[in-house]
Short mmCIF file of C-alpha atoms and ligand atoms in Angstrom, two decimals:
data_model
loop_
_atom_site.label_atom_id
_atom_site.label_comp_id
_atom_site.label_asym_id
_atom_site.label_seq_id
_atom_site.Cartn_x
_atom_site.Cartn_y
_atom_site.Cartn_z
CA UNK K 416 -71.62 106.03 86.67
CA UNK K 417 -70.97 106.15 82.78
CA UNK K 418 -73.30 104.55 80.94
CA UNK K 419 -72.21 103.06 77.02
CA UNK K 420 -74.85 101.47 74.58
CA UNK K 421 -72.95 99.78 71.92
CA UNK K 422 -74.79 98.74 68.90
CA UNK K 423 -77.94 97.77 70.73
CA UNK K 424 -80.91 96.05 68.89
CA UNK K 425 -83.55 95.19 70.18
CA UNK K 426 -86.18 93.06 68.54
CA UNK K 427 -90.40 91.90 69.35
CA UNK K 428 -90.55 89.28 66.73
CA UNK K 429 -90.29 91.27 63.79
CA UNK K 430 -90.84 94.53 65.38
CA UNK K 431 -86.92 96.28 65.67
CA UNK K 432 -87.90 98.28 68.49
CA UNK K 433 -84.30 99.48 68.60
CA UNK K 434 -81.91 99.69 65.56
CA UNK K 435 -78.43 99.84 66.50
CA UNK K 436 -78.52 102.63 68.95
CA UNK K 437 -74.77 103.88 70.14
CA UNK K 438 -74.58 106.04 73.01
CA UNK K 439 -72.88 107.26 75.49
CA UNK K 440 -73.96 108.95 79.00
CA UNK K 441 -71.52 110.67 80.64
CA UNK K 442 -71.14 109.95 84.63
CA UNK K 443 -73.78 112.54 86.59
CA UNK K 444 -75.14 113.88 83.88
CA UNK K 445 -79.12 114.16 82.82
CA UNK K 446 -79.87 112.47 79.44
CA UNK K 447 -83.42 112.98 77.57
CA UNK K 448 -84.27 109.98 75.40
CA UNK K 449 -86.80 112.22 73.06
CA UNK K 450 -88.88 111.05 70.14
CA UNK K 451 -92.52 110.23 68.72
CA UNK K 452 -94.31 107.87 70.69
CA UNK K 453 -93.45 104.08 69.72
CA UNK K 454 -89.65 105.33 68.75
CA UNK K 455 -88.33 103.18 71.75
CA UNK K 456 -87.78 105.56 74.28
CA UNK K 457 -89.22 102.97 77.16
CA UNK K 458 -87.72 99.52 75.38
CA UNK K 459 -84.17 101.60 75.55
CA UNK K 460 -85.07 102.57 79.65
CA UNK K 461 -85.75 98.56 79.93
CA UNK K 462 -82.73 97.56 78.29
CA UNK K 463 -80.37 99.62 80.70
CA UNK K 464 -82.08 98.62 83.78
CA UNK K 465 -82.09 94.52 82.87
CA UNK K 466 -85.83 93.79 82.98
CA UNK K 467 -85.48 93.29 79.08
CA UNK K 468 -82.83 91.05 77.39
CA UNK K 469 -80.94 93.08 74.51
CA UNK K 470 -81.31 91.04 71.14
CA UNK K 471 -77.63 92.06 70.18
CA UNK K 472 -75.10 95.00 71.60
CA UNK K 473 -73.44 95.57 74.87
CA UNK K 474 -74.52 97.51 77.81
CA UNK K 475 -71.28 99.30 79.85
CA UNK K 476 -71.36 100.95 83.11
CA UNK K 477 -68.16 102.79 83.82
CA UNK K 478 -66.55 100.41 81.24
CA UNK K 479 -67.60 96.96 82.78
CA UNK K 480 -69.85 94.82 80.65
CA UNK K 481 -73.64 94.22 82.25
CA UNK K 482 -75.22 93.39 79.21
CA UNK K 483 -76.19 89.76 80.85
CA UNK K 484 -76.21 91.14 84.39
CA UNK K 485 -79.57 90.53 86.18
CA UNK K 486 -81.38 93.74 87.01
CA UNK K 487 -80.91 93.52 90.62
CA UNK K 488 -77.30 93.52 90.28
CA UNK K 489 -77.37 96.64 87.96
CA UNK K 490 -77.77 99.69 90.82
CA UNK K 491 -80.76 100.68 88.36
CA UNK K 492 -83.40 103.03 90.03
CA UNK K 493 -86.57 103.28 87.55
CA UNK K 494 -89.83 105.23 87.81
CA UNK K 495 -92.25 103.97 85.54
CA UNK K 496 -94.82 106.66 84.28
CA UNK K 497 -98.03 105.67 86.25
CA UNK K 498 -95.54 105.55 89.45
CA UNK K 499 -96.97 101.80 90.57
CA UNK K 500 -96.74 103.15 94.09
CA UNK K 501 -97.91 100.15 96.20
CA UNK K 502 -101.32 101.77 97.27
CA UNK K 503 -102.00 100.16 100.70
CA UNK K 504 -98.35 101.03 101.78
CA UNK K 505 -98.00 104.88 103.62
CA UNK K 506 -95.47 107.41 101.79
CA UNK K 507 -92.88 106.08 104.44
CA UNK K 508 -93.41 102.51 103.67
CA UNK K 509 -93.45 102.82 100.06
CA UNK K 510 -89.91 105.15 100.39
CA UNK K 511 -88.50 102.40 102.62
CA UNK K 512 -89.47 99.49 100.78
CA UNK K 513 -86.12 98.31 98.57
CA UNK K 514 -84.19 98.96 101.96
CA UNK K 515 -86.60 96.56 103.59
CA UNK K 516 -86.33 94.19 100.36
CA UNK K 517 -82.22 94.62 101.16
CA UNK K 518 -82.65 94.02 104.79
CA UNK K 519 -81.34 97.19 106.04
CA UNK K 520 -82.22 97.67 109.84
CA UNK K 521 -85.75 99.36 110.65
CA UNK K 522 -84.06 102.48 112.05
CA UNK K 523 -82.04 102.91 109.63
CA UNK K 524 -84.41 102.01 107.06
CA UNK K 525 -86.11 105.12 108.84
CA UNK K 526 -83.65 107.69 108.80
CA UNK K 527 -82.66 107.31 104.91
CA UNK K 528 -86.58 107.23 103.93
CA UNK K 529 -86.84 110.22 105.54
CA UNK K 530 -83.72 111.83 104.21
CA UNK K 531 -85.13 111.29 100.73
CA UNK K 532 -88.57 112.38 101.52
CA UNK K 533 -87.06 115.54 102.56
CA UNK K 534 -84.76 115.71 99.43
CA UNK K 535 -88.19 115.21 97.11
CA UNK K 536 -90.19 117.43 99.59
CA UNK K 537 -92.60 114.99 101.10
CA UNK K 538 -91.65 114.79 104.41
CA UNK K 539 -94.65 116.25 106.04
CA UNK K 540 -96.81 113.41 104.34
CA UNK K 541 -95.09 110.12 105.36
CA UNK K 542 -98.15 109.04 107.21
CA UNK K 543 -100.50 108.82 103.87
CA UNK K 544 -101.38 106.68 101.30
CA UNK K 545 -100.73 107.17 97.44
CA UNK K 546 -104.86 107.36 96.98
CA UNK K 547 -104.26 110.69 99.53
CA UNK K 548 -101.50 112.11 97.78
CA UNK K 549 -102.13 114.68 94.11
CA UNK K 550 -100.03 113.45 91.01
CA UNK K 551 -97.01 115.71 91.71
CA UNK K 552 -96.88 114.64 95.28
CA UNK K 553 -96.99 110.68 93.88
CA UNK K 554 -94.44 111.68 91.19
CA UNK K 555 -92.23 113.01 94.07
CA UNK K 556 -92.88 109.32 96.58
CA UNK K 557 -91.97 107.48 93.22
CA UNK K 558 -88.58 109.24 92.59
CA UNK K 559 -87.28 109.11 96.43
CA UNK K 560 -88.49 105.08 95.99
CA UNK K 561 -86.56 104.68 93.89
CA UNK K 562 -83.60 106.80 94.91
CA UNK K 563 -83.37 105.13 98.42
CA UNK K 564 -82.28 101.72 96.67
CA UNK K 565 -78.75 104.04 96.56
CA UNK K 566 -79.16 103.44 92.74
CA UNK K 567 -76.04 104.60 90.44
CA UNK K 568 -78.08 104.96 87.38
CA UNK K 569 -81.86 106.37 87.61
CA UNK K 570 -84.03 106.36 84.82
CA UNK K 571 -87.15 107.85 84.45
CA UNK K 572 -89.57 107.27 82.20
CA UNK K 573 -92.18 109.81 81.16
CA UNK K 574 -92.61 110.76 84.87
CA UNK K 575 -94.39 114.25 84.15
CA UNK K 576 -96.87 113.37 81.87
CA UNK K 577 -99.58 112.95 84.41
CA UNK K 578 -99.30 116.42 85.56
CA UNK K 579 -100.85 119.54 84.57
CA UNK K 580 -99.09 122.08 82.15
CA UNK K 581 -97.80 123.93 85.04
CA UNK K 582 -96.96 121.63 88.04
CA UNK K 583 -95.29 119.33 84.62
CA UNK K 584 -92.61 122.46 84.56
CA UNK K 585 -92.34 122.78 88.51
CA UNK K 586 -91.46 119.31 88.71
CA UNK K 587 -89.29 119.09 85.61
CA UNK K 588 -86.87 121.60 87.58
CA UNK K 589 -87.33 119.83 90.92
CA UNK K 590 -86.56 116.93 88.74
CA UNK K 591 -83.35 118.47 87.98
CA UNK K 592 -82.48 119.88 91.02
CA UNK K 593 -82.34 116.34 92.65
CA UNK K 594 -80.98 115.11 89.67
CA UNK K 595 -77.71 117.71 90.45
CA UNK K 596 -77.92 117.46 94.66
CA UNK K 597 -77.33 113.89 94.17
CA UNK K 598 -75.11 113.46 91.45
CA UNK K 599 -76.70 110.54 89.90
CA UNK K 600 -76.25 109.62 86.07
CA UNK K 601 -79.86 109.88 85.03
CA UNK K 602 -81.91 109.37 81.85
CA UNK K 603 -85.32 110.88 81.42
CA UNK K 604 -87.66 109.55 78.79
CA UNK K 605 -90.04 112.51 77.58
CA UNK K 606 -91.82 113.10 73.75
CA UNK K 607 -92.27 116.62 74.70
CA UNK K 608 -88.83 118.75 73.24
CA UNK K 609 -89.38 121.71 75.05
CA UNK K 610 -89.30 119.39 78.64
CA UNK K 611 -85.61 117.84 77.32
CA UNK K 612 -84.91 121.00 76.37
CA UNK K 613 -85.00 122.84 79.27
CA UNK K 614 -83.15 119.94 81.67
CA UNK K 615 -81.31 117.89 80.03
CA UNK K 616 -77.17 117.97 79.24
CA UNK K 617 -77.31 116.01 75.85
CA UNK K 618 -80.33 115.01 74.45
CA UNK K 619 -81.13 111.75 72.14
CA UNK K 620 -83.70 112.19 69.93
CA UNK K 621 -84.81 109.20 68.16
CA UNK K 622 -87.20 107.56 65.11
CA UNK K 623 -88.06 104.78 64.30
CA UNK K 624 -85.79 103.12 66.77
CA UNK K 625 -83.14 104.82 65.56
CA UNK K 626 -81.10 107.70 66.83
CA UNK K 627 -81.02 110.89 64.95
CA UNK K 628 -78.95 113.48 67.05
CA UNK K 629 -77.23 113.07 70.08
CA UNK K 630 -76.36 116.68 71.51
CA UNK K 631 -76.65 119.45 73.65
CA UNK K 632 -80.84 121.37 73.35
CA UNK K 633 -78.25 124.28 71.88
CA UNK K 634 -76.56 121.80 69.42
CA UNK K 635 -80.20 120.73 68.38
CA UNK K 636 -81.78 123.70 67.91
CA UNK K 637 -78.95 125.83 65.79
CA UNK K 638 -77.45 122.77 64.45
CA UNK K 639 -79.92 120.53 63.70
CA UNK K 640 -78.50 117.24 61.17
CA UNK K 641 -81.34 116.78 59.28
CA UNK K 642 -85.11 117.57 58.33
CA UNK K 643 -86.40 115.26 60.82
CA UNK K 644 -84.43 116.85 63.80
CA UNK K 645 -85.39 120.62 62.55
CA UNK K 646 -88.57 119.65 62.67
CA UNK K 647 -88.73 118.15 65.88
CA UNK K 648 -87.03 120.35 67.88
CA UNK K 649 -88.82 123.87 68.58
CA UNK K 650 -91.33 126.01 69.03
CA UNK K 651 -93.20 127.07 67.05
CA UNK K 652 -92.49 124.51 64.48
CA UNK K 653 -89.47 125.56 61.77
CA UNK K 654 -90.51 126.56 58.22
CA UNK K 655 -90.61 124.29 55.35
CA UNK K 656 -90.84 125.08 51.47
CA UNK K 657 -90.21 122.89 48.77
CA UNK K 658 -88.00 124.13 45.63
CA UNK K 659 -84.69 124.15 43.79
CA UNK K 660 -81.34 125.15 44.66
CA UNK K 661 -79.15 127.96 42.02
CA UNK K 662 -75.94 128.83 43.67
CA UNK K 663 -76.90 130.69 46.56
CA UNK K 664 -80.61 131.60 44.97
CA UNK K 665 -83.90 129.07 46.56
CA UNK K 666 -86.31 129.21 43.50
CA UNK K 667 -89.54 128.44 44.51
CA UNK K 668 -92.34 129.07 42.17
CA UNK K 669 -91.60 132.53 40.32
CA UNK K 670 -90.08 133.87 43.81
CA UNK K 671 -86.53 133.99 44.16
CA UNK K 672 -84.60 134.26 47.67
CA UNK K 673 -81.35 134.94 48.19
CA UNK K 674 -79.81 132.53 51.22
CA UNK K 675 -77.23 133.26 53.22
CA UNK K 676 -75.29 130.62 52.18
CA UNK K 677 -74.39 128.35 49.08
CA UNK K 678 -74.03 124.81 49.68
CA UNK K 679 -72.16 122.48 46.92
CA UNK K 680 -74.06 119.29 46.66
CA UNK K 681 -76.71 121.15 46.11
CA UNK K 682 -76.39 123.30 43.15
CA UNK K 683 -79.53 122.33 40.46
CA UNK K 684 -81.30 119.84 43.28
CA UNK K 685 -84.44 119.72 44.68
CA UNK K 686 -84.32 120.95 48.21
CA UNK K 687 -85.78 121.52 51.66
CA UNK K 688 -85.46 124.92 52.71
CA UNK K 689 -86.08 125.37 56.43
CA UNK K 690 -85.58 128.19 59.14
CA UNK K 691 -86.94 129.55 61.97
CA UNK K 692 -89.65 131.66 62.39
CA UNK K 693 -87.40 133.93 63.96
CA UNK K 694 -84.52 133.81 61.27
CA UNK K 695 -86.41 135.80 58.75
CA UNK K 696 -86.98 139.66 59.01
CA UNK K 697 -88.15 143.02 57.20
CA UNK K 698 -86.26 143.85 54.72
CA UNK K 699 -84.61 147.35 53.95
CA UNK K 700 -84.97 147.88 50.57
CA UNK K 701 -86.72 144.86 48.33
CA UNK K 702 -84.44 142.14 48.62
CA UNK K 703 -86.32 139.73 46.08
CA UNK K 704 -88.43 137.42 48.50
CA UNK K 705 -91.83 139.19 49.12
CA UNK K 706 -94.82 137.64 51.37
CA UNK K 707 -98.44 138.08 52.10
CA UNK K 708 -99.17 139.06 55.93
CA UNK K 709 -102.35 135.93 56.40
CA UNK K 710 -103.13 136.93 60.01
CA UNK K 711 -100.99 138.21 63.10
CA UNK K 712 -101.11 137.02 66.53
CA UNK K 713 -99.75 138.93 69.47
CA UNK K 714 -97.41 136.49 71.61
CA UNK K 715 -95.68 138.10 74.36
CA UNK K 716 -93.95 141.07 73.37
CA UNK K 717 -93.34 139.77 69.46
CA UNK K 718 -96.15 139.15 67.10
CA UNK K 719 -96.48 136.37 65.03
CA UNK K 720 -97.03 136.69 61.54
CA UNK K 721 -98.45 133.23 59.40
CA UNK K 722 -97.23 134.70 55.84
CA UNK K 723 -97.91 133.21 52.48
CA UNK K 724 -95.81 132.88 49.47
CA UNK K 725 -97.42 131.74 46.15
CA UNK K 726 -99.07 128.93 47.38
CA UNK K 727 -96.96 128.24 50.39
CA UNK K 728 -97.33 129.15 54.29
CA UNK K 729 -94.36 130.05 56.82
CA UNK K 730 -94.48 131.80 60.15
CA UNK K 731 -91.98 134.67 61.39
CA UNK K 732 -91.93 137.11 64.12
CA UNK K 733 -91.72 140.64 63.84
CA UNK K 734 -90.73 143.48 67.01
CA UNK K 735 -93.39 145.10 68.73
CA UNK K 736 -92.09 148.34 66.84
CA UNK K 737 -93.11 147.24 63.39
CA UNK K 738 -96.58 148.15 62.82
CA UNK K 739 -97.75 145.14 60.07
CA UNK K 740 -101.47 144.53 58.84
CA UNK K 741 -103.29 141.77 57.40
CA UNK K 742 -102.91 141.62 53.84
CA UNK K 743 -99.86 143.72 54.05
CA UNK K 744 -96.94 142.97 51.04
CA UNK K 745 -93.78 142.42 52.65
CA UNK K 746 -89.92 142.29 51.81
CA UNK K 747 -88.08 139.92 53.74
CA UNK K 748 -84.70 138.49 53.89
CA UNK K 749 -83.29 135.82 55.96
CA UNK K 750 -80.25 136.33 58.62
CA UNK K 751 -77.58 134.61 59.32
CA UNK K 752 -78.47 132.03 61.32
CA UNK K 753 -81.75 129.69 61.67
CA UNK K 754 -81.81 128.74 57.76
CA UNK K 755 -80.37 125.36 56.86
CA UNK K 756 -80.80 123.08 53.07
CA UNK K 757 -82.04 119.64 53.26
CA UNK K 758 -82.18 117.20 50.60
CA UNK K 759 -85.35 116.68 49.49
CA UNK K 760 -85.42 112.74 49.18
CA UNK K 761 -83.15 111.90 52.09
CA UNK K 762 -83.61 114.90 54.61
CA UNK K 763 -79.93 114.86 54.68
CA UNK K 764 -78.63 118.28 55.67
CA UNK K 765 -76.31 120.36 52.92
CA UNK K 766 -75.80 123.53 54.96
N1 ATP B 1032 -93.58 93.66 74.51
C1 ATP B 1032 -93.67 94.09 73.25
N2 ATP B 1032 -94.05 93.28 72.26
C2 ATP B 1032 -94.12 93.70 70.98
N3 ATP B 1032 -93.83 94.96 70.59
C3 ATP B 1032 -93.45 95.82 71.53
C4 ATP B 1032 -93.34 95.44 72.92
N4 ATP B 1032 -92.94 96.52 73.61
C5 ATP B 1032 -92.80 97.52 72.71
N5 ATP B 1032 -93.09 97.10 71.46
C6 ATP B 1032 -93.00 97.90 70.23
O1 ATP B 1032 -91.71 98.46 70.17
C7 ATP B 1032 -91.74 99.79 69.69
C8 ATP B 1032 -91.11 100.72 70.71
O2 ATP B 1032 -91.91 100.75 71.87
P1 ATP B 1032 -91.60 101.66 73.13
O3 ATP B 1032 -92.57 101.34 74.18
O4 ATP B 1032 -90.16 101.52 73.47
O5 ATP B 1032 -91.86 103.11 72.53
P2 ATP B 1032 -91.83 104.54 73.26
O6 ATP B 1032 -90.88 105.37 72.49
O7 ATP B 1032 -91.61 104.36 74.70
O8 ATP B 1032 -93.31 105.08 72.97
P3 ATP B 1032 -94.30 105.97 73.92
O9 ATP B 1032 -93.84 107.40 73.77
O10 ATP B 1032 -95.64 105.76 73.27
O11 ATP B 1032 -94.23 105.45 75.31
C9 ATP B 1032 -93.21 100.08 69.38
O12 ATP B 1032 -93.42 99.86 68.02
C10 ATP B 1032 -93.94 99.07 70.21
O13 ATP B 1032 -95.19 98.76 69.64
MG1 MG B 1033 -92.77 104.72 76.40
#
């Protein structure tokens, strides 16, 4: 099922909880709605599914208007984030319960409960009770529930962030391999970007109620449309200094860098220079941009260097190879890609 949001709004007296979000989801594909807590994420989940009326905009699925369709009629499957499993049903009843509420026979209400619970891997529990079950084995009841309504659309909304660190990645992938077995157009609600990241087709990230990228976790990352999305997406976090734009030359302070670019609307503005911690490196000979090692930390096989620059901090990596000491004066200069120009008022991207 496509999904199309057309100029949705979406007001709580005078809170805009949604400012004229346009998107599109294409059919059996996995969305992330990403953003800072209160950006709308779950108001945007409610919307689709019907349980909140839009203040102004369509809703489409595959093209057909459901924008005052009543959220039974949708084909919506939802998982909240606490799950509300009904906690003195067993695994089996709770699975089986919307093909109860559509009077499907009990065998056959059997046989598709279990086909789910073996889908989400919780067939060998159908006998318990959520207050028997861990988080990620609750997580997993919560998503075949709501799967075995033969939804067209499931959304989820924060449905890992109960979990520990680790079983919060296992299930984000189980997440995704369900998501794929069965086809279904889903959207998945997280604030963490490395979670959308690593699932998702297209992410949305949003602010404010507002959406400020919709693209691939590639798109995001190397391509990012302004400071807010650079900032948001990655780890660890880009690099920001403050200073002025001279043809290709970022003055900041009495330094001088050379970028690897020139960007017109620039020229004689104050700008936002950001890049990656990994789009900066050793220079060969001095290449005009010189940095204080502050401390190194050993991550993996890189190490990461916080660096300081007249008054200003930025962190880069440097190859296991490059012996570097605290203290340390270093050349740098910045590669091709990773570095981008923001205005400095708007956060509008120049290159
Ligand atoms: N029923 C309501 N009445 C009034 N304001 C509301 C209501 N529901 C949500 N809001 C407001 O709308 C905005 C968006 O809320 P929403 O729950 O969609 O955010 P979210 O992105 O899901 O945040 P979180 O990551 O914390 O779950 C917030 O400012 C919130 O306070
Ligand atoms: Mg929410």
């Amino acid at each position: 099922m496509q999904i199309t949001l057309e100029n949705l709004n979406k007001n709580f007296g005078s809170v805009a909880a949604v400012r004229d979000v346009s998107l599109s989801f294409e059919s059996g594909n996995l969305v992330a709605l990403l953003g800072p807590s209160g950006c709308g994420k779950t108001t945007i989940l409610h919307l689709i599914s019907g349980i909140l009326p839009v203040s102004s905009g369509r809703i489409l699925f595959d093209g057909k208007d459901v924008t005052d369709l009543s959220p039974d009629k949708r084909g919506v499957g939802l998982v909240f984030q606490n799950y509300a499993l009904y906690p003195h049903m067993t695994v089996l009843e709770n699975i089986s319960f919307p093909l109860m509420v559509k009077k499907v026979p009990k065998k056959e209400r059997r046989k598709i409960a279990e086909e789910f619970a073996e889908l989400v891997r919780v067939k060998d529990l159908l006998n318990r009770r959520p207050g028997q079950l861990s988080g990620g084995q609750q997580q997993r009841v919560a998503i075949a529930r709501a799967l075995s309504k033969g939804p067209s659309i499931l959304l989820l909304d924060e449905p890992l962030s109960n979990l520990d660190a680790r079983l919060r990645i296992e299930m984000r992938e189980e997440i995704r391999r369900v998501q794929r077995d069965t086809g279904i157009t889903s959207i998945f609600v997280t604030h963490d970007q490395e979670e959308a990241a690593s699932i998702s087709d297209k992410v949305a990230l949003l602010k404010f109620g507002e959406t400020q990228q919709y693209a691939s976790p590639r798109e995001l990352y190397d391509d990012p449309a302004n400071l807010f999305t650079a900032g948001f997406i990655g780890t660890p976090t880009i690099n920001v200094l403050n200073g002025r734009l001279h043809g290709s030359t970022f003055h900041l302070g009495n330094s001088a860098f050379h970028l690897p670019f020139t960007a017109d609307g620039a020229d004689n503005k104050d700008v936002v220079l950001a890049f990656r911690p990994e789009a900066v490196r050793v220079a060969e000979q001095d290449a005009g941009f010189a940095a204080i090692v502050n401390e190194t930390y050993p991550v993996g096989k890189d190490t990461l260097l916080h660096m300081q620059v007249n008054g200003d901090k930025f962190r880069m990596f440097c190859a296991e190879d490059e012996v570097v000491q605290v203290g340390q004066r270093l050349s740098l200069q910045f590669k091709d890609r990773g570095v981008f120009l923001f205005d400095a008022e708007t956060g509008v991207r120049y290159a």
